[in-house]
Short mmCIF file of C-alpha atoms in Angstrom, two decimals:
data_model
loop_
_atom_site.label_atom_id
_atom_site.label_comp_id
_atom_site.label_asym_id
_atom_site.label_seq_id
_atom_site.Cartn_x
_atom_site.Cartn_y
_atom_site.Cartn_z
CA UNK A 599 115.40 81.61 81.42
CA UNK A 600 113.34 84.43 79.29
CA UNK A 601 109.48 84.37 80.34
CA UNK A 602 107.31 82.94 77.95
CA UNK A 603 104.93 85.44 75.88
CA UNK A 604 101.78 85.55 74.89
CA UNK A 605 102.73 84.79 71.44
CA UNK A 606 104.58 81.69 72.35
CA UNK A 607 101.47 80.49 73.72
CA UNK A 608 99.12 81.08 71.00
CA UNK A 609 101.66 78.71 68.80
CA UNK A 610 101.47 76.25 71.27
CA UNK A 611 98.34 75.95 71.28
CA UNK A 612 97.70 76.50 67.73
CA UNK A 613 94.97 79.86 68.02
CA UNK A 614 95.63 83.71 67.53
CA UNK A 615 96.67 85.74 70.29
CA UNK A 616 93.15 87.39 70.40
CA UNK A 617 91.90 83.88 71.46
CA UNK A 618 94.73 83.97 73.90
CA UNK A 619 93.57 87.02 75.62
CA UNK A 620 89.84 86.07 75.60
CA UNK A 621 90.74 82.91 77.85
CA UNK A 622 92.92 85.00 80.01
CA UNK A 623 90.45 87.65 80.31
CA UNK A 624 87.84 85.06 80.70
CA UNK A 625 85.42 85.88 78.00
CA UNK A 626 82.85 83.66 77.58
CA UNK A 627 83.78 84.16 73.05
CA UNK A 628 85.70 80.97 73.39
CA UNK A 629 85.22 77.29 72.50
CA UNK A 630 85.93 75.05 74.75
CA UNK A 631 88.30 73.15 72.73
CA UNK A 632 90.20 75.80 72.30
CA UNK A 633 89.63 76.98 75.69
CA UNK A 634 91.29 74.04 76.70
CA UNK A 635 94.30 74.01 74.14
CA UNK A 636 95.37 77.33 75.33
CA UNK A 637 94.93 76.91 78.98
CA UNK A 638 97.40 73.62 78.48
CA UNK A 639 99.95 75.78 76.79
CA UNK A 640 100.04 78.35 79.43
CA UNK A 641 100.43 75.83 82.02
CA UNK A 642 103.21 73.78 79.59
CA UNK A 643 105.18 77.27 79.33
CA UNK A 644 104.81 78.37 82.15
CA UNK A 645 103.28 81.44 81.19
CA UNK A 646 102.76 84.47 83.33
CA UNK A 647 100.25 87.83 81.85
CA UNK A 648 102.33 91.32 82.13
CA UNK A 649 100.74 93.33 84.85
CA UNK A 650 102.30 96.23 82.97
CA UNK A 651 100.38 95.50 79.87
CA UNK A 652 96.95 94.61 81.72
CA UNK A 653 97.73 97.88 83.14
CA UNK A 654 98.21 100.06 79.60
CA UNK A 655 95.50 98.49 78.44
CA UNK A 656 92.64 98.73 80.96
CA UNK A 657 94.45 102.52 82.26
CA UNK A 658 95.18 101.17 85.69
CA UNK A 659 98.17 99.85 87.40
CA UNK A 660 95.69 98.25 90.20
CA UNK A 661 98.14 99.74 93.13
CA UNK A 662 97.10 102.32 95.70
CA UNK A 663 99.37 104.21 97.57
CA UNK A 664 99.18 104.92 101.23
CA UNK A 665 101.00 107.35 103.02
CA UNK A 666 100.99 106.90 106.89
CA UNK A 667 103.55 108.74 109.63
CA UNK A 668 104.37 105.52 110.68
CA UNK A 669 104.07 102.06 109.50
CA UNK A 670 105.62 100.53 112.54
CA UNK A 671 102.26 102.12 114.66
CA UNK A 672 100.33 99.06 115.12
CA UNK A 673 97.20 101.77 114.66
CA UNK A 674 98.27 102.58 111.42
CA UNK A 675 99.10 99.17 110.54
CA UNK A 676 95.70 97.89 111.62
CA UNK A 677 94.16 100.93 109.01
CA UNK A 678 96.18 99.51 106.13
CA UNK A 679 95.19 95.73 107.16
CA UNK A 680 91.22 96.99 107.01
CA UNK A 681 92.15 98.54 103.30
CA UNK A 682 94.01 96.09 102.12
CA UNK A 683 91.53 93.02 103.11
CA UNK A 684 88.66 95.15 101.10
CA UNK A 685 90.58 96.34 98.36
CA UNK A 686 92.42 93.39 97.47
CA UNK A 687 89.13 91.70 96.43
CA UNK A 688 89.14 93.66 93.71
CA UNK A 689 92.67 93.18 92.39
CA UNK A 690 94.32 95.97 93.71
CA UNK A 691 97.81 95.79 96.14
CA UNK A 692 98.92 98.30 98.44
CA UNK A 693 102.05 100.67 98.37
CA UNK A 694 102.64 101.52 101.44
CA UNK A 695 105.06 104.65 102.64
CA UNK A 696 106.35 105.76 105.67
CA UNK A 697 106.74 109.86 105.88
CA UNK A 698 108.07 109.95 109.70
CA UNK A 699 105.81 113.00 110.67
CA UNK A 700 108.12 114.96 107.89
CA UNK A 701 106.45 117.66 105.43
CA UNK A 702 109.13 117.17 103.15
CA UNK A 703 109.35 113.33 102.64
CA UNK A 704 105.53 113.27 102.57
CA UNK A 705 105.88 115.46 99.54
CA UNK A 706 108.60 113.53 97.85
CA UNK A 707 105.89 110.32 98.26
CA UNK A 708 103.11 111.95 97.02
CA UNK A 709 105.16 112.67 93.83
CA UNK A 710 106.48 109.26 93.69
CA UNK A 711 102.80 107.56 93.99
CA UNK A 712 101.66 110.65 91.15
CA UNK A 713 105.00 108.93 88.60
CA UNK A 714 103.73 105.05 89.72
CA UNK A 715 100.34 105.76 87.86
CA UNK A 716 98.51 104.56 91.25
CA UNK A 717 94.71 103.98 91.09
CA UNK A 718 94.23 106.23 94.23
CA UNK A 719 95.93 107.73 97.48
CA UNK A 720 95.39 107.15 101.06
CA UNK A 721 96.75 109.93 103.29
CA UNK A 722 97.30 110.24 106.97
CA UNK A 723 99.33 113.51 106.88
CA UNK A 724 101.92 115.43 108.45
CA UNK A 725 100.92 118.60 107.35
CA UNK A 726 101.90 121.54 104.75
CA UNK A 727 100.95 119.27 101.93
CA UNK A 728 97.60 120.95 101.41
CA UNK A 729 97.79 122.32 97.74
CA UNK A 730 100.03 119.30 96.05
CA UNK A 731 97.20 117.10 97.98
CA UNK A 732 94.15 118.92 96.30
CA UNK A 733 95.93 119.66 93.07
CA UNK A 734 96.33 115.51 92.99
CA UNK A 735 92.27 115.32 93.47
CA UNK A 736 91.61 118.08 91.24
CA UNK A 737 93.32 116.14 88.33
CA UNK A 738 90.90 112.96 88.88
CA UNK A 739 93.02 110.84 91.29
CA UNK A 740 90.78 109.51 94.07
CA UNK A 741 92.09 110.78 97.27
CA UNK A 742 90.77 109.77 100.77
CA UNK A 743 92.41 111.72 103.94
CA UNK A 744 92.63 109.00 106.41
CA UNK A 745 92.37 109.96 110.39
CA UNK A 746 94.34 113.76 109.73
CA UNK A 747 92.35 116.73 108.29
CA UNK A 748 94.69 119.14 106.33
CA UNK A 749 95.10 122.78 106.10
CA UNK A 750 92.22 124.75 104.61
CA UNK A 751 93.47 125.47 101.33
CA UNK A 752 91.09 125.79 98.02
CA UNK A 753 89.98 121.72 97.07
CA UNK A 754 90.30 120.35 100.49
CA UNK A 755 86.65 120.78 100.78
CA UNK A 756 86.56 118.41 98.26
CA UNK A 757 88.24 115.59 99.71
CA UNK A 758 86.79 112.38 101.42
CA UNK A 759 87.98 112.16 105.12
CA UNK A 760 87.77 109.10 107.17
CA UNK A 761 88.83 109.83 110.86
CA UNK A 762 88.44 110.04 114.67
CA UNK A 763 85.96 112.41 116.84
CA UNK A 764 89.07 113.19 118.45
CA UNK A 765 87.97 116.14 120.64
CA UNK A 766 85.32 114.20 121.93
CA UNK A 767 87.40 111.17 122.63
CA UNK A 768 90.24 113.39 124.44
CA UNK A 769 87.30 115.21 126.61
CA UNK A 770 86.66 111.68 127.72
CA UNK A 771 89.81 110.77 129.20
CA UNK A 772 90.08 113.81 130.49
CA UNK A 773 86.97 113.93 132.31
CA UNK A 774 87.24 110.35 134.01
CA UNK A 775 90.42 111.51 135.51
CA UNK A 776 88.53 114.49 136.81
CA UNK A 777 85.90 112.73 138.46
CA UNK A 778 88.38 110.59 139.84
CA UNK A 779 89.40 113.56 142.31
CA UNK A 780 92.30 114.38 139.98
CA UNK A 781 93.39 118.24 139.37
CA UNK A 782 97.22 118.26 138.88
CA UNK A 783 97.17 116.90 135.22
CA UNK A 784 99.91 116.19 133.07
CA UNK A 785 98.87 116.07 128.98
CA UNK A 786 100.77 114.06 126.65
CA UNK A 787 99.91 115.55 123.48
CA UNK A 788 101.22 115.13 120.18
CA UNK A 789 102.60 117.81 117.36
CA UNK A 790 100.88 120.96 117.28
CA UNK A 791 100.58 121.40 114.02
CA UNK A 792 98.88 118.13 113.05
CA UNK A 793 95.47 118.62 113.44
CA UNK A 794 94.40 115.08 115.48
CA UNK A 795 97.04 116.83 118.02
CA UNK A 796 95.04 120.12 118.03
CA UNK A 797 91.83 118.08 118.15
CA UNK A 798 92.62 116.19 121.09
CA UNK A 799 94.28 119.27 123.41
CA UNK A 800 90.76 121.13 122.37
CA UNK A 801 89.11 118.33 124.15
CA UNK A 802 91.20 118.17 127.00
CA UNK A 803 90.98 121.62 127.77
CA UNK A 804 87.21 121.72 127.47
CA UNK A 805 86.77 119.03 130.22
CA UNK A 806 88.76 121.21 132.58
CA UNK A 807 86.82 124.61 131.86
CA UNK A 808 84.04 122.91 132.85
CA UNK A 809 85.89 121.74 135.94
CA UNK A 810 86.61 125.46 136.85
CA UNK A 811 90.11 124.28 136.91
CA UNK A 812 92.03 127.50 136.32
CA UNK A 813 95.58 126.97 136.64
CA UNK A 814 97.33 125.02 132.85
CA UNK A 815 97.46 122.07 132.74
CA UNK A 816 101.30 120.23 132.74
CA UNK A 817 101.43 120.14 128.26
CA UNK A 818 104.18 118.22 126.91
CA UNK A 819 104.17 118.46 123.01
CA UNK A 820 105.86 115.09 121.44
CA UNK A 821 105.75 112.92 118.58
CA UNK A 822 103.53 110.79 118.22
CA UNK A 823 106.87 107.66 119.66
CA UNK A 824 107.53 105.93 122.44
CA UNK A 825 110.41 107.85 123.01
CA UNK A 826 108.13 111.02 123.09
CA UNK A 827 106.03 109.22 126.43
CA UNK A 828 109.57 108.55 128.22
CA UNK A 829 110.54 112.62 127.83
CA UNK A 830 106.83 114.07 128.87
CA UNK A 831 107.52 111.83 132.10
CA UNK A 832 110.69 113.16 132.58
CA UNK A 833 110.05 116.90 132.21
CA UNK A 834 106.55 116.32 134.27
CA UNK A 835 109.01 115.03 136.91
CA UNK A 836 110.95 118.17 136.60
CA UNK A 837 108.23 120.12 137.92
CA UNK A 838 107.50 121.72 141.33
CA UNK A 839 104.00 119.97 140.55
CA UNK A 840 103.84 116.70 139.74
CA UNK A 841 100.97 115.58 137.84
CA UNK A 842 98.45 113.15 139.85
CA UNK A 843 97.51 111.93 136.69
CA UNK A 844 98.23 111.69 133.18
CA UNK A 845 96.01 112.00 130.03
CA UNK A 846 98.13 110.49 126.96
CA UNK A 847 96.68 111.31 124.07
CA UNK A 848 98.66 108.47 122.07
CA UNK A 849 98.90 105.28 122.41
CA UNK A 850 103.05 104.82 121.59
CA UNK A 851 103.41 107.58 123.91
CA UNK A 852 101.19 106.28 126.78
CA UNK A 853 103.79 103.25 126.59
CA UNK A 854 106.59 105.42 126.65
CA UNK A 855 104.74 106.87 129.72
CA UNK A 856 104.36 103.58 130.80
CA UNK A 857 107.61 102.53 131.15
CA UNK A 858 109.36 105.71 132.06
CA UNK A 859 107.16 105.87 135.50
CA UNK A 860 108.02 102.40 136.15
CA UNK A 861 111.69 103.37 136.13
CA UNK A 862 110.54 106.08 138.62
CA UNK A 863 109.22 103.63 141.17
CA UNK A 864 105.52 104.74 140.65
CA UNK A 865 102.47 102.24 140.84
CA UNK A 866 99.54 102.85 138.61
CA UNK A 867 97.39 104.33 139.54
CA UNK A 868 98.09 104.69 143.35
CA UNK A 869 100.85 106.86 142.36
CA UNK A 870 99.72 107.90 138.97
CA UNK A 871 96.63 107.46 137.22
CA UNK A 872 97.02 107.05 133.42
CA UNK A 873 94.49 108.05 130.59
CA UNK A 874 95.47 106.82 126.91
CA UNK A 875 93.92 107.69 123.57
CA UNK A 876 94.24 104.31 122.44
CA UNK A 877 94.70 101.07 123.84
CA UNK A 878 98.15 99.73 125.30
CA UNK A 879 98.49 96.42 125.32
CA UNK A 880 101.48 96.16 127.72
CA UNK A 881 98.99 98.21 130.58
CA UNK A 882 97.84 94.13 131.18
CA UNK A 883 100.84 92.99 132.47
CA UNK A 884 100.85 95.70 135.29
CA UNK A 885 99.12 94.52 138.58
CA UNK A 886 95.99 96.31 139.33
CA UNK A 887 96.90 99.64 136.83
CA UNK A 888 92.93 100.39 136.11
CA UNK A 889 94.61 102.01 133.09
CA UNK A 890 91.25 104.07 130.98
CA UNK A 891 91.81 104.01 127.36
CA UNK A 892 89.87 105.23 124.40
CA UNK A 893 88.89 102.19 122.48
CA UNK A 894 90.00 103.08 118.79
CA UNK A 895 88.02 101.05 115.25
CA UNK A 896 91.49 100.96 113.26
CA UNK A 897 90.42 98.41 111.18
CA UNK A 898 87.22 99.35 110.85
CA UNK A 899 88.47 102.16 109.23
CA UNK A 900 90.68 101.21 106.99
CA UNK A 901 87.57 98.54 105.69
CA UNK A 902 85.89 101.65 105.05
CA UNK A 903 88.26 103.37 103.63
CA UNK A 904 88.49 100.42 101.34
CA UNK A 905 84.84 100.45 100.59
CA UNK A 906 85.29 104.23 99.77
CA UNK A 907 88.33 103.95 97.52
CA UNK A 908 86.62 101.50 95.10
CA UNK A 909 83.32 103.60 95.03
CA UNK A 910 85.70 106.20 94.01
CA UNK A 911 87.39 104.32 91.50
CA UNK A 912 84.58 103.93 89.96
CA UNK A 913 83.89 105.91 87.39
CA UNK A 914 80.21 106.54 87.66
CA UNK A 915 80.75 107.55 91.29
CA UNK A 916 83.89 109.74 91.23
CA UNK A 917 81.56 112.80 91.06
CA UNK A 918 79.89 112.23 94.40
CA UNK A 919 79.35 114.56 96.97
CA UNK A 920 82.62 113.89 99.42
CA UNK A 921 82.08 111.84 101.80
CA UNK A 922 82.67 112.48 105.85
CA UNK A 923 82.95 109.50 108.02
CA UNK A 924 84.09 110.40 111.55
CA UNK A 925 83.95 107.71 114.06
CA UNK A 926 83.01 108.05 117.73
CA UNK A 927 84.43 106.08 120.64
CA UNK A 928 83.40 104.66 124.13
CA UNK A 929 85.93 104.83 127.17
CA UNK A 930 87.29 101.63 128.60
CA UNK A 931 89.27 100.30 131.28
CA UNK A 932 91.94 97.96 131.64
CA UNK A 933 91.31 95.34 133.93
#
């Protein structure tokens, strides 16, 4: 059955197609006679407004794109829930994208959102997008870096970034398990070349300078996955030194950790004491683990990152100064 148009309508209802558009625009230009003739011959036709038109018309397709590493990351998801609760008061609908920590699919989706007309872009990046990322802001299309700085390139400067103190955080975690008593340390950090990974070993190793501990720490380098938590434990367990503890600086990976050492035998913390950037839900279920965790604001901000986007989208403010949000965190324990 073809969709009836706006044309169809106005004869139903027995007005021009201007007064159409006034009703469905809700213009205030309208009797209410005829108000109420054309709002019976919508409903009789079952009429339904092109979102492709309303977009020609007002310049917008009211979609943002978001680009995350992983959409499956209930951290990343609760960002995107935050964006989406703020955003969608104004009209606008998400697109989300998934670039799996890779340079090259995150480039493909950036050129993707740039061919859907989107409103604005929301980036948590894997790196070695820099230039294709500014050259997108430079050309007026609001862009907010979301938890991830990027590579200093020329325009980056420019860019709003919402994310993590995540050197402080990691220093943290780090130093609890120091004061514990613990000195054989195994770090569970994620890619090097993603700056929240660089952030977060930066912190690490500036809680145990100030430690005096000399010797390196245990470093395994994963990605950002369970699966990444179960392989740390497994080469840390390789070793001649086992760790005593083990700061995670993830929170898939601490549940990788998680249940690889549970495999093993070992008893949190008796046997190993465990240090996540992040909260792991699963760490309740364990008898008496005293599991520290940094307690992230996920949706917090993504809210503000939904605040930001439609300040940006707005005209008179897409000239601002950028705008630097980082957010700080408190240490926690589970129980």
């Amino acid at each position: 059955m073809l969709k009836a148009t706006i044309k169809e309508v106005a004869a139903e209802a027995e007005v021009s197609t201007a007064t159409v558009s006034r009703v469905l625009n809700n213009s205030l230009k309208v009797s209410e006679e005829a108000r109420r003739r054309v709002n019976a011959a919508i409903a009789k036709l079952n009429y339904e407004p092109s979102a492709i038109a309303r977009s020609l018309k007002q310049d917008r397709t009211f979609m943002i794109g978001v680009i995350v590493p992983d959409i499956t990351n209930p951290y990343f998801m609760e960002i995107s829930k935050g964006i989406e609760d703020t955003v969608g008061q104004s009209g606008f609908q998400l697109m989300f994208c998934s670039s799996d920590e890779n340079t090259d699919k995150e480039s493909r989706l950036l050129q993707l959102l740039n061919e859907k007309r989107v409103d604005a872009v929301v980036v948590a990046t894997a790196g070695g997008n820099g230039s294709k990322i500014a050259g997108m802001s430079r050309s007026g299309l609001p862009v907010v870096l979301i938890d991830r700085t990027l590579e200093n390139v020329d325009g980056l400067s420019e860019l709003d970034l919402i994310a993590e103190d995540n050197a402080a955080g990691a220093y943290m975690l780090a130093k609890r398990l120091l004061e514990d008593g613990h000195t054989a340390i195994g770090v569970v950090n994620g890619p090097s070349w993603v700056s929240t990974g660089r952030e977060r070993y930066e912190g690490v190793l500036r809680a145990l300078n100030e430690f005096g501990i000399e010797q390196p720490p245990l470093v395994y380098n994963g990605d950002f996955t369970v699966e990444g938590g179960v392989r740390a434990v497994r080469r840390f367990w390789q070793s001649n030194r086992k760790p005593t503890a083990i700061v995670s600086l993830n929170n898939r990976m601490t549940f990788g950790v998680l249940l690889e050492l549970i495999r093993k035998g070992q008893h949190i913390p008796t046997d190993v004491a465990i240090a996540s950037f992040g909260e792991v839900e699963a760490g309740q279920l364990l008898k008496n683990p005293k599991l520290y965790y940094i307690d992230q604001q996920p949706y917090d901000m993504g809210k503000r990152t939904g605040e930001l986007l439609l300040s940006r989208m707005d005209k008179q403010n897409q000239n601002a100064d950028p705008h630097l949000e980082i957010f700080s965190h408190q240490i926690k324990c589970i129980p």
